[in-house]
Every structure is written in structure tokens, then in C-alpha cells.
Coordinates of N, CA and C in Angstrom, one line a residue:
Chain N
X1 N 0.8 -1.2 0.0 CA 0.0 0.0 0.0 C 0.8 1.2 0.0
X2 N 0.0 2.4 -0.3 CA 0.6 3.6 -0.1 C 1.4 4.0 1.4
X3 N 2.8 4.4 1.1 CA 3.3 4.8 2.1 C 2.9 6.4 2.6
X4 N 3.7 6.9 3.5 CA 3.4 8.7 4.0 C 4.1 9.7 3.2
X5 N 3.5 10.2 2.0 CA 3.8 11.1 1.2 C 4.1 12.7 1.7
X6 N 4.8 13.0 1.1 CA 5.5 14.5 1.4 C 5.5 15.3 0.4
X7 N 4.5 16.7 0.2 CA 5.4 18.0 -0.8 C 5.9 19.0 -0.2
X8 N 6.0 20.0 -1.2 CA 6.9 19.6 -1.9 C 8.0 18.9 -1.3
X9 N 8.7 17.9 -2.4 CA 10.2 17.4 -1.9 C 11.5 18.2 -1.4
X10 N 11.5 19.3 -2.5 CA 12.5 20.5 -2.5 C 11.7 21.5 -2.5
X11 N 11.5 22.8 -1.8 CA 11.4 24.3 -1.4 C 12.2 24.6 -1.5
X12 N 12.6 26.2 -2.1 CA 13.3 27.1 -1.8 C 12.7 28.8 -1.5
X13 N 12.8 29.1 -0.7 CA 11.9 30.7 -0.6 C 13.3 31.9 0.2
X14 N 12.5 32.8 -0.2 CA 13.4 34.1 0.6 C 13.1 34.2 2.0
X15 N 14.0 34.7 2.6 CA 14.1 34.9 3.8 C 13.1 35.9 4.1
X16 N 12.1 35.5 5.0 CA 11.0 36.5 5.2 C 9.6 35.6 4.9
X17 N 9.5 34.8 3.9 CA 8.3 34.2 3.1 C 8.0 33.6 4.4
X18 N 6.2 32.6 3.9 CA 5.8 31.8 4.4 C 6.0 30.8 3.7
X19 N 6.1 29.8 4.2 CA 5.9 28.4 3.6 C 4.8 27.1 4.4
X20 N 4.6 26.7 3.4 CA 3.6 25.3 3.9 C 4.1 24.1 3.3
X21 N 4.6 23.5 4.0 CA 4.6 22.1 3.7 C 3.4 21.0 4.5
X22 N 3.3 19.6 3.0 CA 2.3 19.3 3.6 C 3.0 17.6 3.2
X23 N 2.3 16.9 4.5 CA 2.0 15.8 4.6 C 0.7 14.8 4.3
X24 N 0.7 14.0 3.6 CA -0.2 12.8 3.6 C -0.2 11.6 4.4
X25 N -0.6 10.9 5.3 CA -0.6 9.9 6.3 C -0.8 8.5 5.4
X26 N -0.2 7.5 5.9 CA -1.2 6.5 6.1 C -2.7 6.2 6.3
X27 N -3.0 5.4 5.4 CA -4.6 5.7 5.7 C -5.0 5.2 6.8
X28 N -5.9 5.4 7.8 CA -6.0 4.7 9.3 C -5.2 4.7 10.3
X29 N -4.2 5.9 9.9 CA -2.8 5.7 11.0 C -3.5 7.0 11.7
X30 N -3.6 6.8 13.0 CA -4.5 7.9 13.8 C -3.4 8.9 14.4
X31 N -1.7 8.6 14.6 CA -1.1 9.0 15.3 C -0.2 9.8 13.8
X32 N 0.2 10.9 14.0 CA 1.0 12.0 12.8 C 2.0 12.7 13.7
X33 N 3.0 12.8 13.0 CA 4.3 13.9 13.7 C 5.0 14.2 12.6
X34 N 5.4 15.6 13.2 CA 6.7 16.1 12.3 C 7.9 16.3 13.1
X35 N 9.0 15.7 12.6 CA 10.1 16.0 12.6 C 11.1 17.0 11.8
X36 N 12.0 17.5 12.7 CA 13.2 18.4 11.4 C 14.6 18.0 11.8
X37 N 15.1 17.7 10.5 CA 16.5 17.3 10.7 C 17.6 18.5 9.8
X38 N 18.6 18.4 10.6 CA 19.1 19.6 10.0 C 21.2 19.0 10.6
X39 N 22.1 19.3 9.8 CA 23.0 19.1 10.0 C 23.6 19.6 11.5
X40 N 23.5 20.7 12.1 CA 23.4 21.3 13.3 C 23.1 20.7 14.4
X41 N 21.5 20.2 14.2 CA 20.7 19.4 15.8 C 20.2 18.2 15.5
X42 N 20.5 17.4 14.5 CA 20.3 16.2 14.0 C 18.5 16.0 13.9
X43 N 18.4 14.9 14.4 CA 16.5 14.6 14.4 C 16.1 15.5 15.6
X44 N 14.8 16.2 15.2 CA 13.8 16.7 16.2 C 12.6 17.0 16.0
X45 N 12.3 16.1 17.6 CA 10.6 16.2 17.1 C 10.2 18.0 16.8
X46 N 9.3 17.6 16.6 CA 8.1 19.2 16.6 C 7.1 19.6 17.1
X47 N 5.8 18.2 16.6 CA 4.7 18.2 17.2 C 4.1 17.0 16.9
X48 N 3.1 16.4 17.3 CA 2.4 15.3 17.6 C 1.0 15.4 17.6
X49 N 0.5 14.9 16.8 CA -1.3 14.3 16.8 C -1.1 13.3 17.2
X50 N -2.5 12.9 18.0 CA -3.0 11.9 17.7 C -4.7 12.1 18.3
X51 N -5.1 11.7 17.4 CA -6.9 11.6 16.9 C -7.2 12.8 17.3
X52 N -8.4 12.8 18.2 CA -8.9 13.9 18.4 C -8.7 14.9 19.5
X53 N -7.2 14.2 19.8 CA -6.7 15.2 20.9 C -6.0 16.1 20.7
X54 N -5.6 17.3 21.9 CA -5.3 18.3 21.6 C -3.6 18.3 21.0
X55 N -3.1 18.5 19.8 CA -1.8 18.3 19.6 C -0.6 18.2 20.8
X56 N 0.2 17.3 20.8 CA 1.7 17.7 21.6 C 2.5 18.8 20.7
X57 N 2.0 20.3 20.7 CA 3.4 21.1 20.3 C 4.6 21.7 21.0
X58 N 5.2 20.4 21.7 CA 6.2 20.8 22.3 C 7.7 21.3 21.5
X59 N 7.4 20.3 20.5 CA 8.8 20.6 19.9 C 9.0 21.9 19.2
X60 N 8.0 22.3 19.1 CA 8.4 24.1 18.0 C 9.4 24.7 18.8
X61 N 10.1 25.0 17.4 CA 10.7 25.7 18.1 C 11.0 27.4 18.6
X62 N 9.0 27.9 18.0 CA 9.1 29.4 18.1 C 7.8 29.3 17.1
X63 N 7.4 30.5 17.6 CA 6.0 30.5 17.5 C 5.4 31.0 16.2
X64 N 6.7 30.8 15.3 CA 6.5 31.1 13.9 C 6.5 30.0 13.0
X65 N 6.2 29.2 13.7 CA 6.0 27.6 13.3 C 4.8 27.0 13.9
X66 N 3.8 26.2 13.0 CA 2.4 25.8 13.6 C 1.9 24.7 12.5
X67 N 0.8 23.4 13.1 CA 0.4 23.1 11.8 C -0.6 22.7 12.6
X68 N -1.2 22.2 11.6 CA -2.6 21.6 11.8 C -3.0 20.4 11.0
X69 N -4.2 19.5 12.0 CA -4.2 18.4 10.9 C -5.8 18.3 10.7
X70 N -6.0 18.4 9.3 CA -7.7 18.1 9.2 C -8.2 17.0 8.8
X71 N -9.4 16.7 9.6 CA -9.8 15.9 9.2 C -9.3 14.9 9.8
X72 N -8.6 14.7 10.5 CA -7.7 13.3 11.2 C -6.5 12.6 10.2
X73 N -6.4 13.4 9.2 CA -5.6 13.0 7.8 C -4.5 13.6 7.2
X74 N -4.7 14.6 6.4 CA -3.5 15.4 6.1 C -2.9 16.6 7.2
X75 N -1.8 16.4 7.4 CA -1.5 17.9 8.1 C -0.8 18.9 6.8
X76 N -0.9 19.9 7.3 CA -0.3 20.9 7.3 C 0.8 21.6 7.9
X77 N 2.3 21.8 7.9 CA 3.2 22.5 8.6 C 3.6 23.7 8.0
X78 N 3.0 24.8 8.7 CA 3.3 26.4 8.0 C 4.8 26.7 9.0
X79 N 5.3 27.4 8.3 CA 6.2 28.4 8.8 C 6.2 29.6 7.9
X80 N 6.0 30.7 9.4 CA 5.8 32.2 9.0 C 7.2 33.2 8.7
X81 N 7.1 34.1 8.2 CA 8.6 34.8 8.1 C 10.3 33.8 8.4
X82 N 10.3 33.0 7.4 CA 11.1 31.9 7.5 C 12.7 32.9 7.7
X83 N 13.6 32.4 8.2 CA 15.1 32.8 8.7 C 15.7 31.4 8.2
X84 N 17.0 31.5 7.6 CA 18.0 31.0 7.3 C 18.0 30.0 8.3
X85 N 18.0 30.1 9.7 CA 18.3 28.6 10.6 C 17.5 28.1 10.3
X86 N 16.0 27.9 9.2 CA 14.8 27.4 9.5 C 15.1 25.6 8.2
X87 N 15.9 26.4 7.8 CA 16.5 25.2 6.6 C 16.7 24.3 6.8
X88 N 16.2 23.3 6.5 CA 16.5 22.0 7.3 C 15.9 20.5 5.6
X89 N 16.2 19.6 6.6 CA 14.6 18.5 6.0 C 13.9 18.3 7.2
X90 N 12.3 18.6 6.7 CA 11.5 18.3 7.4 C 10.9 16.9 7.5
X91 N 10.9 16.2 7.8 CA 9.9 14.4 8.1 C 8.6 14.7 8.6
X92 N 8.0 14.0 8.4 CA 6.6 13.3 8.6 C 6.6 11.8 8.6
X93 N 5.8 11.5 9.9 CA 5.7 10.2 10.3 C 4.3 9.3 10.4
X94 N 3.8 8.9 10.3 CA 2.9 8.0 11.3 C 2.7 6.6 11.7
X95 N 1.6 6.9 12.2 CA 1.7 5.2 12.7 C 0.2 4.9 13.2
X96 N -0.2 3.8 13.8 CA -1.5 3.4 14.5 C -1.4 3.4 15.6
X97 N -2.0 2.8 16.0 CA -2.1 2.5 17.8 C -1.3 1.6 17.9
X98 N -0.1 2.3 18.7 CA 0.7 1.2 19.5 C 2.1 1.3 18.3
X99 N 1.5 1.3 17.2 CA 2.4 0.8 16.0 C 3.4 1.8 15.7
X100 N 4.8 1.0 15.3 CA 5.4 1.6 14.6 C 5.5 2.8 14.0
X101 N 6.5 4.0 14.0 CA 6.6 5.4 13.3 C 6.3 5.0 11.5
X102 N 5.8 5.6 10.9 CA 6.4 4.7 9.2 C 6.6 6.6 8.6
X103 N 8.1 6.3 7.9 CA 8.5 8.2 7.5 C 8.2 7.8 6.1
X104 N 7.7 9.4 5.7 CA 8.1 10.2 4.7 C 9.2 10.5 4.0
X105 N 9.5 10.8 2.9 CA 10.5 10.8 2.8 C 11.3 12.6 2.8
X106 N 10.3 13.8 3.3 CA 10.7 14.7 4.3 C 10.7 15.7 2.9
X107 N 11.2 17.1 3.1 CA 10.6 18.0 2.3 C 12.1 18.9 3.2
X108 N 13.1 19.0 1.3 CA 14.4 19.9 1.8 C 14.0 21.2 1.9
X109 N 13.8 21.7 3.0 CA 14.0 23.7 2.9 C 15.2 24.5 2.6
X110 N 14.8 25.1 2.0 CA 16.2 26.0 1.9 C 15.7 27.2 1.6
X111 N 16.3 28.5 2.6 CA 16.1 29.1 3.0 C 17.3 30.3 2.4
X112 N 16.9 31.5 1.9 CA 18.0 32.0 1.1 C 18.1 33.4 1.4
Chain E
X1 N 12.4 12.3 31.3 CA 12.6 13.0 29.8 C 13.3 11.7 29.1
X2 N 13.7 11.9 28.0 CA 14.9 10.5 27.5 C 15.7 11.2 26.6
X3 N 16.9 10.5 26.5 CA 17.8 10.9 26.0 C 18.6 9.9 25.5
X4 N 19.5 10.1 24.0 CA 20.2 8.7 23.9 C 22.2 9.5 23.0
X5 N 22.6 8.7 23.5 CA 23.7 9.0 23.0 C 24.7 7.7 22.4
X6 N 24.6 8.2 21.0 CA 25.6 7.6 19.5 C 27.1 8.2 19.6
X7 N 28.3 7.5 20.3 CA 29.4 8.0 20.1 C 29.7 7.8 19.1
X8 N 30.8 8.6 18.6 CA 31.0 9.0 17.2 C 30.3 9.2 16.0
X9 N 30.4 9.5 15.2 CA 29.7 10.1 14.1 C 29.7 9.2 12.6
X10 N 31.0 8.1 12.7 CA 31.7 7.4 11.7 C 32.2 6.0 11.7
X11 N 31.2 4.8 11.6 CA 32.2 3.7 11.3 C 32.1 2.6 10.4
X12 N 33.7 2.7 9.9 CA 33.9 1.9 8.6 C 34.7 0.7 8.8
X13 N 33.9 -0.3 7.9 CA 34.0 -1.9 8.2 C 34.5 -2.5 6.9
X14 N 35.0 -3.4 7.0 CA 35.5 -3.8 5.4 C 34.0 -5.0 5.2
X15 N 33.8 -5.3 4.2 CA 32.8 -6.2 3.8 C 32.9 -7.5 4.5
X16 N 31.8 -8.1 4.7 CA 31.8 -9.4 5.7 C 32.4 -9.5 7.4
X17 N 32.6 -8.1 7.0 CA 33.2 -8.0 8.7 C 31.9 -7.6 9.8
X18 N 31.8 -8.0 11.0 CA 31.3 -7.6 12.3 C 31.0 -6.0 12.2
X19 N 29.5 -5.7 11.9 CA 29.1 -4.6 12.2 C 28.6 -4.2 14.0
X20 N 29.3 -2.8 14.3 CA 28.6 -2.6 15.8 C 28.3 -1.1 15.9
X21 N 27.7 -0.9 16.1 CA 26.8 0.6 16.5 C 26.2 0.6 17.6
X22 N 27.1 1.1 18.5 CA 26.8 1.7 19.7 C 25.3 2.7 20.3
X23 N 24.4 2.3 21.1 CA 23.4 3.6 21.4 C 23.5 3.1 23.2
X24 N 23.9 4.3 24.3 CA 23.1 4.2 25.2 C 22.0 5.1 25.5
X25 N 21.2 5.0 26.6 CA 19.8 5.8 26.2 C 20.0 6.0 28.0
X26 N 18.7 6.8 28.0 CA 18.7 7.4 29.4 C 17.2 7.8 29.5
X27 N 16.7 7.2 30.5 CA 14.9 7.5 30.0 C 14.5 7.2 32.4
X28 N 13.5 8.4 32.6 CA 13.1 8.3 33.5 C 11.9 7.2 33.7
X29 N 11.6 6.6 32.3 CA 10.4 5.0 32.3 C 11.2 4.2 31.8
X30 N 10.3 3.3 31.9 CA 10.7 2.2 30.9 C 10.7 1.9 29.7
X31 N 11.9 2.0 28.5 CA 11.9 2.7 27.5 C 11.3 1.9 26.0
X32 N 10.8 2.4 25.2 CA 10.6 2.0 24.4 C 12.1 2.4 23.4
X33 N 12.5 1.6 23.0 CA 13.9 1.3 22.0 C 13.9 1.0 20.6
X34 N 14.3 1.8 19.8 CA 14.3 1.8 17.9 C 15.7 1.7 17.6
X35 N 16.3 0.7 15.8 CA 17.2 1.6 15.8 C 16.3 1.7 14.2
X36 N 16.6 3.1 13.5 CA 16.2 3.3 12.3 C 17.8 3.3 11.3
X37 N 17.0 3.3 9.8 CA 18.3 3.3 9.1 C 17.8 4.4 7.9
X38 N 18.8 5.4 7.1 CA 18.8 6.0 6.8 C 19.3 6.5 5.3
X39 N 19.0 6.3 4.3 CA 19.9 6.1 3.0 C 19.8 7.6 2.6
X40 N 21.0 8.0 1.6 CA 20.7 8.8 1.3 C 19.6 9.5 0.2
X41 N 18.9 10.9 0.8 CA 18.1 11.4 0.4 C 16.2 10.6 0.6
X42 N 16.9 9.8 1.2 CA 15.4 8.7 1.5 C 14.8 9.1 3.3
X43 N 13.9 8.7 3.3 CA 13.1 9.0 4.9 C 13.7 8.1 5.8
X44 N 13.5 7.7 6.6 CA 14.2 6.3 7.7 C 13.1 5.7 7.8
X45 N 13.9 4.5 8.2 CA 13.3 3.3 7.7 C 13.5 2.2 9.0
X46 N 12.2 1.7 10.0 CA 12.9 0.7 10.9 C 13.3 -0.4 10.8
X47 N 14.4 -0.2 11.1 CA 15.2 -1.8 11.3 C 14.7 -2.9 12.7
X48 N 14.8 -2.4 13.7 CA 14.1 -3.5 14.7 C 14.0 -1.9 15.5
X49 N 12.7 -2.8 16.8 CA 12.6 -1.9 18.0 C 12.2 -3.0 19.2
X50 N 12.8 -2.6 20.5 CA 12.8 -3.4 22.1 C 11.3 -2.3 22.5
X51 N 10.4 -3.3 22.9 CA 8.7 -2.5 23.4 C 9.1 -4.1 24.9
X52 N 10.1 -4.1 25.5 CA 9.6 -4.7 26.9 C 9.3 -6.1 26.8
X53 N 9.4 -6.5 25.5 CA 9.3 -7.8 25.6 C 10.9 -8.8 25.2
X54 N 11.2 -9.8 24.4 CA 12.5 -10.1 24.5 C 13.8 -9.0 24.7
X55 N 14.3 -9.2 25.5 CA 16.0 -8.3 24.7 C 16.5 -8.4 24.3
X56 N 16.7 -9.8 23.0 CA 17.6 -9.6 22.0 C 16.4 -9.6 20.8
X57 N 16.6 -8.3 20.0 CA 15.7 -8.0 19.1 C 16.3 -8.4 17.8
X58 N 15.5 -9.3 17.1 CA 16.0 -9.2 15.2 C 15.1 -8.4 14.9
X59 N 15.9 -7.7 13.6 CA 15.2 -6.8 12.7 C 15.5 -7.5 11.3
X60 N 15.0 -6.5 10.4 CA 15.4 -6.5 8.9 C 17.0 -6.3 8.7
X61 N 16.9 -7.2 7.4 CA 18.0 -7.1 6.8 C 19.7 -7.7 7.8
X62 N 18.8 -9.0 8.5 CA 20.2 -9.4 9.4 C 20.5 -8.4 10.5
X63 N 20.3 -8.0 11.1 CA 20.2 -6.7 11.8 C 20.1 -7.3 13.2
X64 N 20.6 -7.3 14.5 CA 20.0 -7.6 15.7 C 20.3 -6.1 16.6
X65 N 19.6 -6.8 17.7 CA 20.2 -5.6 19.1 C 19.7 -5.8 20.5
X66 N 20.5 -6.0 21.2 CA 20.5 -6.5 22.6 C 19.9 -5.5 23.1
X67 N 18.8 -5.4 24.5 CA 18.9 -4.4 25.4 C 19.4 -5.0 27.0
X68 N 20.5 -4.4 27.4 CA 21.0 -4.3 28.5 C 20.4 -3.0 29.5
X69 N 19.7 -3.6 30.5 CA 19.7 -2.5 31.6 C 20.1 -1.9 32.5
X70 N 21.5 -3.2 32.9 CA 22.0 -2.9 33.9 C 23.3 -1.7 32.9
X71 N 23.0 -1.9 31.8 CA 24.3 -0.4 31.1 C 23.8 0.4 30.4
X72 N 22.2 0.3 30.7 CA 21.4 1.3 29.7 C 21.9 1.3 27.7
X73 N 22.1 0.1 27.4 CA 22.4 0.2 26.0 C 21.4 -0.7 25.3
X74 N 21.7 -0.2 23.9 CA 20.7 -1.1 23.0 C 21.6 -1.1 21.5
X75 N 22.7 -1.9 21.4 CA 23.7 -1.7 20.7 C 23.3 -2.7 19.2
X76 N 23.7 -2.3 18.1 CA 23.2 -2.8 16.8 C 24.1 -3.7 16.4
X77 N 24.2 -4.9 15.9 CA 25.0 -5.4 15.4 C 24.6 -6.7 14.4
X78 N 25.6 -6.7 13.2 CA 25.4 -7.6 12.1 C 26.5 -8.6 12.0
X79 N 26.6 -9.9 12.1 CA 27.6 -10.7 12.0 C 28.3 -10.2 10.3
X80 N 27.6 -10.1 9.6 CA 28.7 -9.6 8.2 C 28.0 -8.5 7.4
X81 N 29.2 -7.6 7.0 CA 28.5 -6.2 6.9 C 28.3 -6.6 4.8
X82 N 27.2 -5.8 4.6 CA 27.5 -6.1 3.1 C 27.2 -4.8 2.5
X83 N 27.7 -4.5 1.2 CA 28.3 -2.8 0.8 C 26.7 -2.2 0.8
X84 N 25.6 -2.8 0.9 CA 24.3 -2.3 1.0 C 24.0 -2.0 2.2
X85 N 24.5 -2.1 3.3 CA 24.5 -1.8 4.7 C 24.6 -0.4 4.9
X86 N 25.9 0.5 3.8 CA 26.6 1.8 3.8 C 25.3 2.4 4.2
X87 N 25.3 3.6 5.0 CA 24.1 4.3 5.2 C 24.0 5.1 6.8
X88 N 23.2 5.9 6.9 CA 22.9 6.7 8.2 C 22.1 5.8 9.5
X89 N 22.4 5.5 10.4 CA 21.7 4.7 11.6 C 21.6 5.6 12.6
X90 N 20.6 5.7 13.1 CA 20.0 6.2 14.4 C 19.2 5.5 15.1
X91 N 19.8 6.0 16.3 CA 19.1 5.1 17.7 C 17.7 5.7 18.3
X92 N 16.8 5.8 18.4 CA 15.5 6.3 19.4 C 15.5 6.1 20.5
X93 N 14.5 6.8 21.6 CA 14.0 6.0 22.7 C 12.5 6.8 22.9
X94 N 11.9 6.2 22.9 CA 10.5 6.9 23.7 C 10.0 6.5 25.0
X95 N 9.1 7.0 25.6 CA 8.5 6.7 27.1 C 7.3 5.6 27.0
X96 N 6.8 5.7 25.9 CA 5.7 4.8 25.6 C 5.4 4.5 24.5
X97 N 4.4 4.0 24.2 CA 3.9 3.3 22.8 C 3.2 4.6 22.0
X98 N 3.5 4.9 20.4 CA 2.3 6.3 20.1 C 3.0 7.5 20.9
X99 N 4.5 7.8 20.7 CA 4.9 8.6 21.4 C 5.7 9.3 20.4
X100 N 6.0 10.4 21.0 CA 7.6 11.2 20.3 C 9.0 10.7 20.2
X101 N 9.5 10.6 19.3 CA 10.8 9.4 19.6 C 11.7 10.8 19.6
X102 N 13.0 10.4 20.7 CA 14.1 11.4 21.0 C 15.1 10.4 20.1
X103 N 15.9 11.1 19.2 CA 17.2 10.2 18.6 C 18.4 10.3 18.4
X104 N 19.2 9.8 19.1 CA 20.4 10.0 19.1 C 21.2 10.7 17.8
X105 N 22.3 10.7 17.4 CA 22.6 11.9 16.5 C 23.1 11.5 15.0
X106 N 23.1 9.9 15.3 CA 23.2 9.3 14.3 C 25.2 9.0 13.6
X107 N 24.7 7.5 13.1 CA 26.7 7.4 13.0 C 26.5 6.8 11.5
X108 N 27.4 7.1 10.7 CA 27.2 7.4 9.4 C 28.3 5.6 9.4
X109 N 27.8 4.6 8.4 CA 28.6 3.4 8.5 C 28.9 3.1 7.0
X110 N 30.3 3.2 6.8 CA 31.1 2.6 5.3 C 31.4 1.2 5.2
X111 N 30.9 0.9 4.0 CA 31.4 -0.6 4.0 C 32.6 -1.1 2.9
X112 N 33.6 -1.0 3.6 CA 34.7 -0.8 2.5 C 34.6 -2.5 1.8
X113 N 35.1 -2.5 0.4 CA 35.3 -4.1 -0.8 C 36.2 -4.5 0.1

């Protein structure tokens, strides 16, 4: 079956823009996170769904970073007035209950 | 909180030799344990994970990993490395099942002819 899709693959925007990257789940996978990996701070989480609870946004790292998931299915990860340290690859994960993380294959930012 | 630490950054094995990748972890529960693998430009991919039941874990691709508690480790190893092995490994730990995985920093492994 379909695995957890990611767009875009590659971004590039100016310093200042917004960006949206977006994720697709597994289908029935109730549990979604994003991660950002970046040469600097290696893997880190961000934030966490799961179903219809209130997100874990512990990981942001600043309040110009936010997403949302509708529908219990796709998320969304915006970042506002993006900065040079925001450059990274982003991941997207999910999984079911109990189950296994399954990644995306993550969306390069670059930030100019 | 948990936390896991990959010494070193780099290790290179000649082919058919003893693969070992070090992770210890540090978790105030009882830990849920991954290690993932990494190719380049691809997403990660799990190789095995310890959820509390046996401690010596097989994964994919010939892959094992003990967990020791009395040294807090959960160390990766392959009796013979093969040049498709080459790739990024990282170690995880979470507090529970359906959780945030914290991951070590990752040790990049060559498989020399």
C-alpha cells in the first residue's frame, strides 16, 4: 500500500516568506508527527497528533512555526517569516495505535 | 525525559566483517527502544525496536540488538557487513507506545570491498 507522502520534496523561498509544507498519512494511521532534521541538531521532534486530541506542540521551536491536521488525515506545517536557521529536512511520520513510526521521505528547505 | 547517545559520528567496516553501532539511552520509564536506518536522500526506515518484551531484538536485513539495563544500552550489530549496509543509523528512545521518539545523532557506516 501507499506509504506517507510528502510535498513539496525540495522548497526554496526568501528569507522572510511563508511556507507550507504538507503531509499525507497513512490511511487509518490515527497517530502523525513532524520532525526536522538539519546538519546542526540532527533529528527533532516538533509536534504530535493523535486523533482527536489536543496536539503535543512541544517541539516548535518558536511561535512562527504551527500546523494543523484536518480531518484526522493530512497535516499541514506552515512556517511564518522563515530565517536562514529554518533550513533543514522536514519528516513526517505516522503510525496506528501502538504501532510503529512509518516516515516520509521529508521535504528539503532551503532558505535563502 | 529520554535521551540517547551515539558516540561517534563514523564507522567503517570492510565487507563481511562484524558490524557494531553503539546507542546508550537514558529514559526516566521504561523505554521503548528503535534503531532506524537511513539512505541517502530517502526518509528512515525501521530496522528493529525493544517495546519490553524479549531483549535480544531481530530486525530487517540481518540486523540484531540487545537491550542491556543494567548499562542502559541497546547496541546494533550484524555478524557480516555487506556494501548495501553503507548508510545513516539512528538510535531512538520513547517513554511509551504512540509517542515522540528522542534520537540519538546518528553514526554514518562505510562498508569498504
Amino acid at each position: 500500500g501507499a506509504g506517507v507522502s510528502q510535498s513539496p520534496s525540495n522548497k526554496v523561498t526568501e528569507k522572510g516568506k511563508d511556507v507550507e509544507l504538507r503531509c499525507d498519512p497513512i490511511s487509518g494511521h490515527t497517530a502523525l508527527y513532524w520532525y526536522r532534521q538539519s546538519l546542526g541538531q540532527g533529528l527533532e521532534f516538533l509536534i504530535y497528533f493523535q486523533g482527536n486530541s489536543a496536539p503535543d506542540k512541544s517541539g516548535l521551536p518558536s511561535d512562527r512555526f504551527s500546523a494543523e491536521r484536518t480531518g484526522g488525515s493530512v497535516s499541514t506545517l506552515t512556517i511564518q517569516r522563515t530565517q536562514q536557521e529554518d533550513s533543514a529536512v522536514y519528516l513526517c511520520a505516522s503510525s496506528s495505535t501502538g504501532g510503529e513510526q512509518f516516515f516520509g521521505p521529508g521535504t528539503r528547505l532551503t532558505v535563502l | 525525559a529520554q535521551s540517547v547517545t551515539q558516540l561517534g559520528s563514523h564507522v567503517s567496516v570492510s565487507e563481511g566483517a562484524l558490524v557494531l553501532l553503539r546507542c546508550n539511552y537514558s529514559s526516566s520509564v521504561p523505554p521503548y527502544l528503535f534503531w532506524y536506518v537511513q539512505y541517502p536522500n530517502q526518509g528512515l526506515q525501521l530496522l528493529l525496536k525493544y517495546t519490553s518484551a524479549a531483549t535480544l531484538v531481530k530486525g530487517i536485513n540481518g540486523f540484531e540488538a540487545e537491550f542491556k539495563k543494567s548499562e542502559t544500552s541497546f547496541h546494533l550489530t550484524k555478524p557480516s557487513a555487506h556494501m548495501s549496509d553503507a548508510a545513516e543509523y539512528f538510535c531512538a528512545v520513547s517513554g511509551r507506545a504512540n509517542s515522540k521518539l528522542t534520537f540519538g545523532k546518528g553514526i554514518t557506516l562505510s562498508v569498504r570491498p
